[in-house]
Coordinates of N, CA and C in Angstrom, one line a residue:
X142 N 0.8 -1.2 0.0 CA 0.0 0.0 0.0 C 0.9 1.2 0.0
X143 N 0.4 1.9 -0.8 CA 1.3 3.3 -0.8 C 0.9 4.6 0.5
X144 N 1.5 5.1 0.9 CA 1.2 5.9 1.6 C 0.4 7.1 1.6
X145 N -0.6 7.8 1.9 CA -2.0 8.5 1.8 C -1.1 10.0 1.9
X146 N -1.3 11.1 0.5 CA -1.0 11.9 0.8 C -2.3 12.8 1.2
X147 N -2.1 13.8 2.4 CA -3.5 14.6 3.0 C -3.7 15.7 2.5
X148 N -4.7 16.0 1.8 CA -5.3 17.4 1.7 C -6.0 17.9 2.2
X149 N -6.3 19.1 3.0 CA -6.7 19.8 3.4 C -7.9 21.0 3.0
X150 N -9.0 20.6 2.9 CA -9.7 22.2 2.1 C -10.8 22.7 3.2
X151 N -10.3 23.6 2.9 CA -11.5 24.7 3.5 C -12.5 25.1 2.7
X152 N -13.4 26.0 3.8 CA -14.7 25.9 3.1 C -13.8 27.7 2.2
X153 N -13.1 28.2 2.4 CA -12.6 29.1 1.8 C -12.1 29.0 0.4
X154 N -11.8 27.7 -0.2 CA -11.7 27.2 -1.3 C -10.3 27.1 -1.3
X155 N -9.5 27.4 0.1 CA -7.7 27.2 0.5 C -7.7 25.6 0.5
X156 N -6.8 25.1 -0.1 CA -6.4 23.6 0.9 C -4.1 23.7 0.5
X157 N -4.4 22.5 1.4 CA -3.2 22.2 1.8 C -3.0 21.1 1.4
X158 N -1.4 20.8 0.9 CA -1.4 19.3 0.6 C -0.2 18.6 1.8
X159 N -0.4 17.7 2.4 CA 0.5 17.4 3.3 C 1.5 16.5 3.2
X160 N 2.1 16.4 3.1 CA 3.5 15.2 2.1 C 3.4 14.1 3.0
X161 N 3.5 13.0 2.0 CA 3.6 11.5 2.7 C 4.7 11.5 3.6
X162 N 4.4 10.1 4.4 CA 5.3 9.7 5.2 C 6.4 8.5 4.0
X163 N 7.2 7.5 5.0 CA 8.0 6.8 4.7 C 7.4 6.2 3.5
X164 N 8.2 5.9 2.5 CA 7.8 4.4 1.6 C 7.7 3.3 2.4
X165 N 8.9 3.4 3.3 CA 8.6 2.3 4.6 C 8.1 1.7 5.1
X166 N 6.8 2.5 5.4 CA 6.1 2.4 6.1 C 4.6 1.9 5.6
X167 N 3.6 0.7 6.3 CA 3.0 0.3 5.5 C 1.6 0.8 6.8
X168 N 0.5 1.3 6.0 CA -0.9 1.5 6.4 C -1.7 0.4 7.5
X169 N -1.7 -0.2 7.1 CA -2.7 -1.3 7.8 C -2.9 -1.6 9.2
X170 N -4.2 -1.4 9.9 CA -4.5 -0.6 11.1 C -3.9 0.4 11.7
X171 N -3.5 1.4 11.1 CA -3.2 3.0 10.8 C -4.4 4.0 10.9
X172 N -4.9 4.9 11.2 CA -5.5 5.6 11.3 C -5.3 7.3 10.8
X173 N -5.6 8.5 10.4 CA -5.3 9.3 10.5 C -6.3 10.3 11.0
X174 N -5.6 12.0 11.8 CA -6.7 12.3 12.2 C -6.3 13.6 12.7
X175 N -7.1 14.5 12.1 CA -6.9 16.1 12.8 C -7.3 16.8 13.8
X176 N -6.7 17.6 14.5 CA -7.3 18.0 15.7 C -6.3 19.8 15.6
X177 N -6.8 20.8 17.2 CA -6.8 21.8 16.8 C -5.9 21.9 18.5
X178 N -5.0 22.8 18.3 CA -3.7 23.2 19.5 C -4.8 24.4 20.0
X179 N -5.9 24.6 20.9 CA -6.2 26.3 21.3 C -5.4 27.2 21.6
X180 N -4.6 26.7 22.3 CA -2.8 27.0 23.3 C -1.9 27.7 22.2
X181 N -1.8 26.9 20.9 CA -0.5 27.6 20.0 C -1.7 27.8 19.1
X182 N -2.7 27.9 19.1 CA -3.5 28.0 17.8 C -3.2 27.1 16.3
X183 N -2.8 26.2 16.2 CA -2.4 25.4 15.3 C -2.9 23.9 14.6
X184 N -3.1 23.7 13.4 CA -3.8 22.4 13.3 C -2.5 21.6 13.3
X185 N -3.3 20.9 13.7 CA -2.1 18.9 13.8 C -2.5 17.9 13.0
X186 N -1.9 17.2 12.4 CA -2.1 15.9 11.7 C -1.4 14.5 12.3
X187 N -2.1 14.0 12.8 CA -2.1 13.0 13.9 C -1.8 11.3 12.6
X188 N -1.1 10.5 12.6 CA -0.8 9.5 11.4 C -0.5 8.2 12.3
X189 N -1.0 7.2 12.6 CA 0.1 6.0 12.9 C 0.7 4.9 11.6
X190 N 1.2 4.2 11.8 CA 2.0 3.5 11.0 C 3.0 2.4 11.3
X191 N 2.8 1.0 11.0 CA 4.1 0.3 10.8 C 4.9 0.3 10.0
X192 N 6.2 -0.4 10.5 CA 7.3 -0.8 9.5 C 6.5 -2.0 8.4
X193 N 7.1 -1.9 7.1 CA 7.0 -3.3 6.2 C 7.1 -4.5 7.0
X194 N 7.8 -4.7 7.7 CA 8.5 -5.9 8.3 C 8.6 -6.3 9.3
X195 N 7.5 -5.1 10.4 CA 7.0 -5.6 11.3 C 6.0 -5.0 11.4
X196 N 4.9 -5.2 11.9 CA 3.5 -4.7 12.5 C 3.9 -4.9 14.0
X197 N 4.5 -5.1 14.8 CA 4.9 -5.0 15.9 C 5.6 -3.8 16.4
X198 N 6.0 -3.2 15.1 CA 6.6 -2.1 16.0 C 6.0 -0.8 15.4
X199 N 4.6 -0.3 15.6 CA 3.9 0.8 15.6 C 4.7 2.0 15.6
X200 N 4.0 2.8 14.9 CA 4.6 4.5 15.2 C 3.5 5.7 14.9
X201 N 3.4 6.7 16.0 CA 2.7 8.1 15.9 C 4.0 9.1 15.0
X202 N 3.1 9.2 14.2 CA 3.7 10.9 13.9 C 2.9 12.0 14.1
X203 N 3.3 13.0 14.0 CA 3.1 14.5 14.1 C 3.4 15.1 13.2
X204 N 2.0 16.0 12.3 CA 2.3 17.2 11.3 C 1.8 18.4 12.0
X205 N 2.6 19.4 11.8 CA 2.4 21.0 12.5 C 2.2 21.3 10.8
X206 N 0.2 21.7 11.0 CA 0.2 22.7 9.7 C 0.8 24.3 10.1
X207 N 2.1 24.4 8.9 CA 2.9 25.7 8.9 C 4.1 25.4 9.2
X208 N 4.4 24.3 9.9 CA 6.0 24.2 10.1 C 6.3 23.2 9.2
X209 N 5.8 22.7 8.4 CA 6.0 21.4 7.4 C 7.0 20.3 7.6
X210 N 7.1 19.6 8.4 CA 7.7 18.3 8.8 C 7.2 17.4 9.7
X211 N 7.0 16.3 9.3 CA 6.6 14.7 10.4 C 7.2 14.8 11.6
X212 N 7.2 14.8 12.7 CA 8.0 14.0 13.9 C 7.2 13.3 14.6
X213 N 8.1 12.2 14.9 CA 8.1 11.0 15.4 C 7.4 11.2 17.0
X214 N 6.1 10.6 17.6 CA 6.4 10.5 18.8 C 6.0 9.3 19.3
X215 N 7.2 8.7 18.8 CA 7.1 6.9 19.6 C 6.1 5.8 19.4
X216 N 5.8 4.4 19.9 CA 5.1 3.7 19.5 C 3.8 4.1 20.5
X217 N 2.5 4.1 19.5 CA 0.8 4.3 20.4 C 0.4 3.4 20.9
X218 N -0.3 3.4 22.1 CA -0.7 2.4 23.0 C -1.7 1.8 21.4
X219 N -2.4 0.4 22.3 CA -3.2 -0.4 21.5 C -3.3 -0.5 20.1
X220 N -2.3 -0.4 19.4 CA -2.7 -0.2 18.0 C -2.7 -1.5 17.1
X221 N -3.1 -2.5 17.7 CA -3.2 -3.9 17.3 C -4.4 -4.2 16.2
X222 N -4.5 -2.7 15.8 CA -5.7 -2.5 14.4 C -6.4 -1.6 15.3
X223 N -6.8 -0.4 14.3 CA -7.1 0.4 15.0 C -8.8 0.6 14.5
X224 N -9.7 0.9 15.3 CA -10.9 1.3 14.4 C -11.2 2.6 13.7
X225 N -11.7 2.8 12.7 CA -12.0 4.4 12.3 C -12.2 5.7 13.6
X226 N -12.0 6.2 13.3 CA -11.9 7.4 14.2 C -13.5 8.1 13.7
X227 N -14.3 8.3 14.6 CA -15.5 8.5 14.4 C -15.5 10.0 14.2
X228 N -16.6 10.8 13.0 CA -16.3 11.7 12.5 C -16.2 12.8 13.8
X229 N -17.4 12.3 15.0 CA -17.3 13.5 15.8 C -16.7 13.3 16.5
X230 N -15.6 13.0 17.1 CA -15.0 12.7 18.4 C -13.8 13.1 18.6
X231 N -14.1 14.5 18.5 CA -13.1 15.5 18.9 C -13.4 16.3 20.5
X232 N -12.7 16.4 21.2 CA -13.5 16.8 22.3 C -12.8 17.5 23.1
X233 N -12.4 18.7 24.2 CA -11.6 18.9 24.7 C -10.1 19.2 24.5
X234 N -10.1 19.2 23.3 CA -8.5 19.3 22.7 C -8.2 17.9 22.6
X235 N -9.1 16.8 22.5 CA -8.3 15.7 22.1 C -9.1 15.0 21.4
X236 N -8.5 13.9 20.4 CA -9.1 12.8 19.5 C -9.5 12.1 20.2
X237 N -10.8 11.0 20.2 CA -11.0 9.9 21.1 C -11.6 8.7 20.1
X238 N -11.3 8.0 20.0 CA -11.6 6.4 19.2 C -11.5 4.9 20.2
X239 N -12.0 3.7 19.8 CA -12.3 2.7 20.3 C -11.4 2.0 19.8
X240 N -10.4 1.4 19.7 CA -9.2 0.0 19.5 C -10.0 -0.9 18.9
X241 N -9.3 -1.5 17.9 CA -10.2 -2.8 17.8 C -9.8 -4.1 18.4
X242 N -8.9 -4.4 19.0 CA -8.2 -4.8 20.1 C -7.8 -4.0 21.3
X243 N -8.4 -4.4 22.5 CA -8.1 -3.8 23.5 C -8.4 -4.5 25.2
X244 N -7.7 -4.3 26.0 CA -8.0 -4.5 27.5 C -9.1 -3.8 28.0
X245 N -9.6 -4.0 28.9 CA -11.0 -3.5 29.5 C -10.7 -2.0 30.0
X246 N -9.5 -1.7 30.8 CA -9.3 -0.2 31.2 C -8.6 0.5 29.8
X247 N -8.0 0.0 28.7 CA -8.0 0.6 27.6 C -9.0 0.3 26.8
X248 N -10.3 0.6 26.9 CA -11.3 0.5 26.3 C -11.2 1.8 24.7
X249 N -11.3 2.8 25.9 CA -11.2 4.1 24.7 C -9.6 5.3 24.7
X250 N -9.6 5.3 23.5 CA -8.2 5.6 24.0 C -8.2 7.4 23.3
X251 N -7.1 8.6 23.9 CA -7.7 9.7 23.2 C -5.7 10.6 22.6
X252 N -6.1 11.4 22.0 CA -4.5 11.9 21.9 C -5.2 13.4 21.9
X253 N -4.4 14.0 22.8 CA -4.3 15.4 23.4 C -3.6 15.9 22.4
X254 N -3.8 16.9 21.5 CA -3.4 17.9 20.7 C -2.3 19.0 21.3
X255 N -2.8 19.0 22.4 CA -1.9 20.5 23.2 C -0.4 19.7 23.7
X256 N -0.8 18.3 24.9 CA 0.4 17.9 25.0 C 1.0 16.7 24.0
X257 N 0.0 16.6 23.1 CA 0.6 15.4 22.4 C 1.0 14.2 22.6
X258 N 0.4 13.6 24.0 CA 0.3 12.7 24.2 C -0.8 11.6 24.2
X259 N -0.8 10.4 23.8 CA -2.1 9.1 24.2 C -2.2 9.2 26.0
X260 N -3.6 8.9 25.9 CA -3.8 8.6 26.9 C -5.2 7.4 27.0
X261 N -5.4 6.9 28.0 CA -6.9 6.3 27.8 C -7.9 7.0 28.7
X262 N -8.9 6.9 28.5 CA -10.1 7.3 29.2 C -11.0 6.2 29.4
X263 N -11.2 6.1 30.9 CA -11.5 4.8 31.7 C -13.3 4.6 31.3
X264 N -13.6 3.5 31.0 CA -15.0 3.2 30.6 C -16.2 3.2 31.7
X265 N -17.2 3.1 31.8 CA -18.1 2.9 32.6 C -17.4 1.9 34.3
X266 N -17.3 1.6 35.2 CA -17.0 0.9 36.0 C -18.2 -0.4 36.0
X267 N -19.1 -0.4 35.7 CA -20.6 -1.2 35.7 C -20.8 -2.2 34.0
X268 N -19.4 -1.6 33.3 CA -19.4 -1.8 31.8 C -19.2 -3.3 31.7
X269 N -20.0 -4.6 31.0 CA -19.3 -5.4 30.9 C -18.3 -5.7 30.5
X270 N -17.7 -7.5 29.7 CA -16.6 -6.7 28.8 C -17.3 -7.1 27.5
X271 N -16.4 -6.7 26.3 CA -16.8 -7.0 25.0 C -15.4 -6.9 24.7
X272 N -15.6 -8.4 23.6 CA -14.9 -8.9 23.1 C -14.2 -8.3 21.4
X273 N -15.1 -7.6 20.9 CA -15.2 -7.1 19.5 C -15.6 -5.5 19.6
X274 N -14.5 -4.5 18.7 CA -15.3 -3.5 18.8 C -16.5 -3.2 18.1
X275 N -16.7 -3.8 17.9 CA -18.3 -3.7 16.8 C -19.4 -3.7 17.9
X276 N -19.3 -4.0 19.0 CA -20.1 -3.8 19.8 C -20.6 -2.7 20.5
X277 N -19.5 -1.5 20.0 CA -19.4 0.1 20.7 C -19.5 0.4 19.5
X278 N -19.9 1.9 20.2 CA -19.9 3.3 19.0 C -19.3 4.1 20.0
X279 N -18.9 5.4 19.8 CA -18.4 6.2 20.6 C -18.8 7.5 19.8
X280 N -18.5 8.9 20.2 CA -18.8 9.8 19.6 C -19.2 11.1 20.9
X281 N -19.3 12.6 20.3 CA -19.1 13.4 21.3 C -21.2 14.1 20.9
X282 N -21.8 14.2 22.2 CA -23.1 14.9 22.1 C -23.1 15.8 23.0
X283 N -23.6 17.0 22.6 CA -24.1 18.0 23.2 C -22.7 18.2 24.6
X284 N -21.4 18.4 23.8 CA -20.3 18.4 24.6 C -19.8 17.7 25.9
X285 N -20.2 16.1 25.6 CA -19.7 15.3 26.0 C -19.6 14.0 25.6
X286 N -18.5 12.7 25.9 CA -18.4 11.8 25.3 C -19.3 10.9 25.3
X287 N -20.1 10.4 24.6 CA -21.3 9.3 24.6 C -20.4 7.7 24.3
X288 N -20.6 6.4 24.7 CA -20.7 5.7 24.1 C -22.0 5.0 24.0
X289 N -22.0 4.0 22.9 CA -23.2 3.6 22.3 C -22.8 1.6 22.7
X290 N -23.7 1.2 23.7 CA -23.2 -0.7 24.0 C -24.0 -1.2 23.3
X291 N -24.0 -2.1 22.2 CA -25.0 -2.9 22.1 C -24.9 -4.2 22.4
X292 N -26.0 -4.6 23.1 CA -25.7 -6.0 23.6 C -26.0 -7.5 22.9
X293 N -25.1 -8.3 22.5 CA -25.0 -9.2 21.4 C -25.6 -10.3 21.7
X294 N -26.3 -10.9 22.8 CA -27.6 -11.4 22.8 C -29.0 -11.3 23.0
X295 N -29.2 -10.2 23.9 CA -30.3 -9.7 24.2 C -31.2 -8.5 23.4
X296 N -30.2 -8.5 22.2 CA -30.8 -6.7 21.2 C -31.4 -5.7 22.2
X297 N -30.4 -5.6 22.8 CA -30.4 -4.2 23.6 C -29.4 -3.3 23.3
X298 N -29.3 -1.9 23.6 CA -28.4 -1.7 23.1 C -28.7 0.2 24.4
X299 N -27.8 0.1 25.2 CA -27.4 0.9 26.1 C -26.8 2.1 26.1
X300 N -26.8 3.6 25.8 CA -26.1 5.0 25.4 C -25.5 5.4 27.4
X301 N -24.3 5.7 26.8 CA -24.4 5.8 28.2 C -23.0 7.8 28.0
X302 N -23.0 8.7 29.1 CA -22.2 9.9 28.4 C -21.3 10.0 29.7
X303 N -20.2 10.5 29.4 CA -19.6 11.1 30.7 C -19.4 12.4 30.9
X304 N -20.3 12.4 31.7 CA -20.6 14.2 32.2 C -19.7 15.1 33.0
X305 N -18.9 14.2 33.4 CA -17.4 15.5 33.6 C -16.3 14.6 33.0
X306 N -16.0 14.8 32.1 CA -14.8 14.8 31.2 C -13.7 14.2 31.9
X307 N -12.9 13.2 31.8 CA -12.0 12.4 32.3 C -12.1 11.5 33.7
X308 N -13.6 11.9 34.2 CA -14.0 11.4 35.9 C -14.6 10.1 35.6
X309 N -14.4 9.1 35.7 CA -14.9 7.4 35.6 C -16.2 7.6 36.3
X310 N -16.0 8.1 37.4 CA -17.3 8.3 38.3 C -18.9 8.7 37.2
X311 N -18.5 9.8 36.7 CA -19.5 10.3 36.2 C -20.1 10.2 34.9
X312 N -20.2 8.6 34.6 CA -20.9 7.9 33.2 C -21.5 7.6 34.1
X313 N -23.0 8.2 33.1 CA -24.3 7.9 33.6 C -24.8 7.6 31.9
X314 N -25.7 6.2 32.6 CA -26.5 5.5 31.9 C -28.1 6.4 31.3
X315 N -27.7 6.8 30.2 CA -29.3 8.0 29.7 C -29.6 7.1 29.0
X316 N -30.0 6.6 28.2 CA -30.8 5.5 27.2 C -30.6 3.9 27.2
X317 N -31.8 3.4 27.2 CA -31.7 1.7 27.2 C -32.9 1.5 26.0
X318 N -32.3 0.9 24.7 CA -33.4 0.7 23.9 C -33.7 -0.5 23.5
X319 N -34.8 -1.5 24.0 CA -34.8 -2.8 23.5 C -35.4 -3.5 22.2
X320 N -34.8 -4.4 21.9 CA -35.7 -4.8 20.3 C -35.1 -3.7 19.5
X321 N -33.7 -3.5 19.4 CA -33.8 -2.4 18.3 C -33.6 -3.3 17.5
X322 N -33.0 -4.3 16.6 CA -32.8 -5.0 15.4 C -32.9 -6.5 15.7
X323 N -33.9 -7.0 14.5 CA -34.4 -8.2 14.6 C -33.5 -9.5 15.0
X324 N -34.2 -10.6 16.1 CA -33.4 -11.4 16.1 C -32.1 -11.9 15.1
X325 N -31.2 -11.9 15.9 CA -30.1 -13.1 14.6 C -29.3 -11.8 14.2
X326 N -29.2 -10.6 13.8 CA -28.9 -9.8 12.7 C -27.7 -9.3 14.1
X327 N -26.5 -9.0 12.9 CA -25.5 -7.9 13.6 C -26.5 -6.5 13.6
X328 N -25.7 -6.0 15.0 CA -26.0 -4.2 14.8 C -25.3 -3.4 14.0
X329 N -24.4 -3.7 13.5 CA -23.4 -3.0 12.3 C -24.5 -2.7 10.7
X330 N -25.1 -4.3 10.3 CA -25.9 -4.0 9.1 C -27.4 -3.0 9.4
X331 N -27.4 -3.1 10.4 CA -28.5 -2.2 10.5 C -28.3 -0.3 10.8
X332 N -27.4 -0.8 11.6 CA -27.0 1.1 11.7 C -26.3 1.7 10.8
X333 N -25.9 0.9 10.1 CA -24.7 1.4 8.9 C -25.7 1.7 7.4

């Protein structure tokens, strides 16, 4: 796979073109993703990536739109295939996405823009586990993080938000909806 060059356009009819990374370096459970510095006022281009030759050894880069160059910042937690980065889940100065492999306290994982670092944000405490991310949705409402549980035998499917931002404590369960999609059927063909 060749490497994804990024364009940028504004609703101003400006765009940017952002230069590839390595030939090296091969896409597959890679992610990319923009976010905004409030602190230096600057956009970021957020990239992971393996080596050709190994998928074991992960790598974040960093693009500063205006200073034009990649840097390196080290291997990203969980990136054992990463899931799409959901369009709204920008929140607080940081990206936040679901692993598609992951431990139960790395459920959701987020990268801060200002300090540029991964971090995780702790799930519900009451949360089962799930085994597949296809079972979550994630995403930001009315300026907080929602996840979306659906439950893989009972067609239930549980919205739950965290109402102060980084506090475990404060996921509260707002929505329980049952019978949303007919026996037997994944929730992916129906909400997609």
């Amino acid at each position: 796979m060749v490497p994804c060059m990024c364009a940028i356009h504004s609703w101003l009819d400006q765009y940017i073109i952002i230069p590839s990374l390595d030939k090296d370096r091969i896409y597959r459970g890679s992610f990319t993703g923009i976010g905004f510095s409030a602190k230096t006022k600057e956009y970021k281009v957020l990239q992971t990536s393996c080596s050709n030759y190994n998928c074991n050894e992960p790598e974040a880069r960093i693009y500063t739109i205006g200073i034009g160059v990649w840097r390196s910042l080290g291997k990203p937690p969980s990136i054992g295939g990463i899931a799409e980065i959901p369009f709204n889940s920008f929140l607080h100065g940081a990206l936040h996405w679901l692993p598609i492999y992951f431990n139960r306290p790395q459920l959701i994982q987020s990268f801060d823009f200002e300090t540029e670092e991964f971090r995780p944000l702790l799930p519900p405490a009451s949360l089962k586990e799930f085994k597949y991310y296809d079972d979550l949705r994630l995403g930001v409402l009315k300026g907080c993080i929602f996840l979306c549980v659906f439950g893989c035998n009972d067609r239930t499917s549980d919205m739950w938000i965290l109402k102060d931002y980084g506090v475990q404590e404060s996921w509260t369960k707002i929505l329980v909806i049952e019978n949303l999609y007919p026996s037997g059927h994944n929730p992916n063909y129906v909400l997609q």
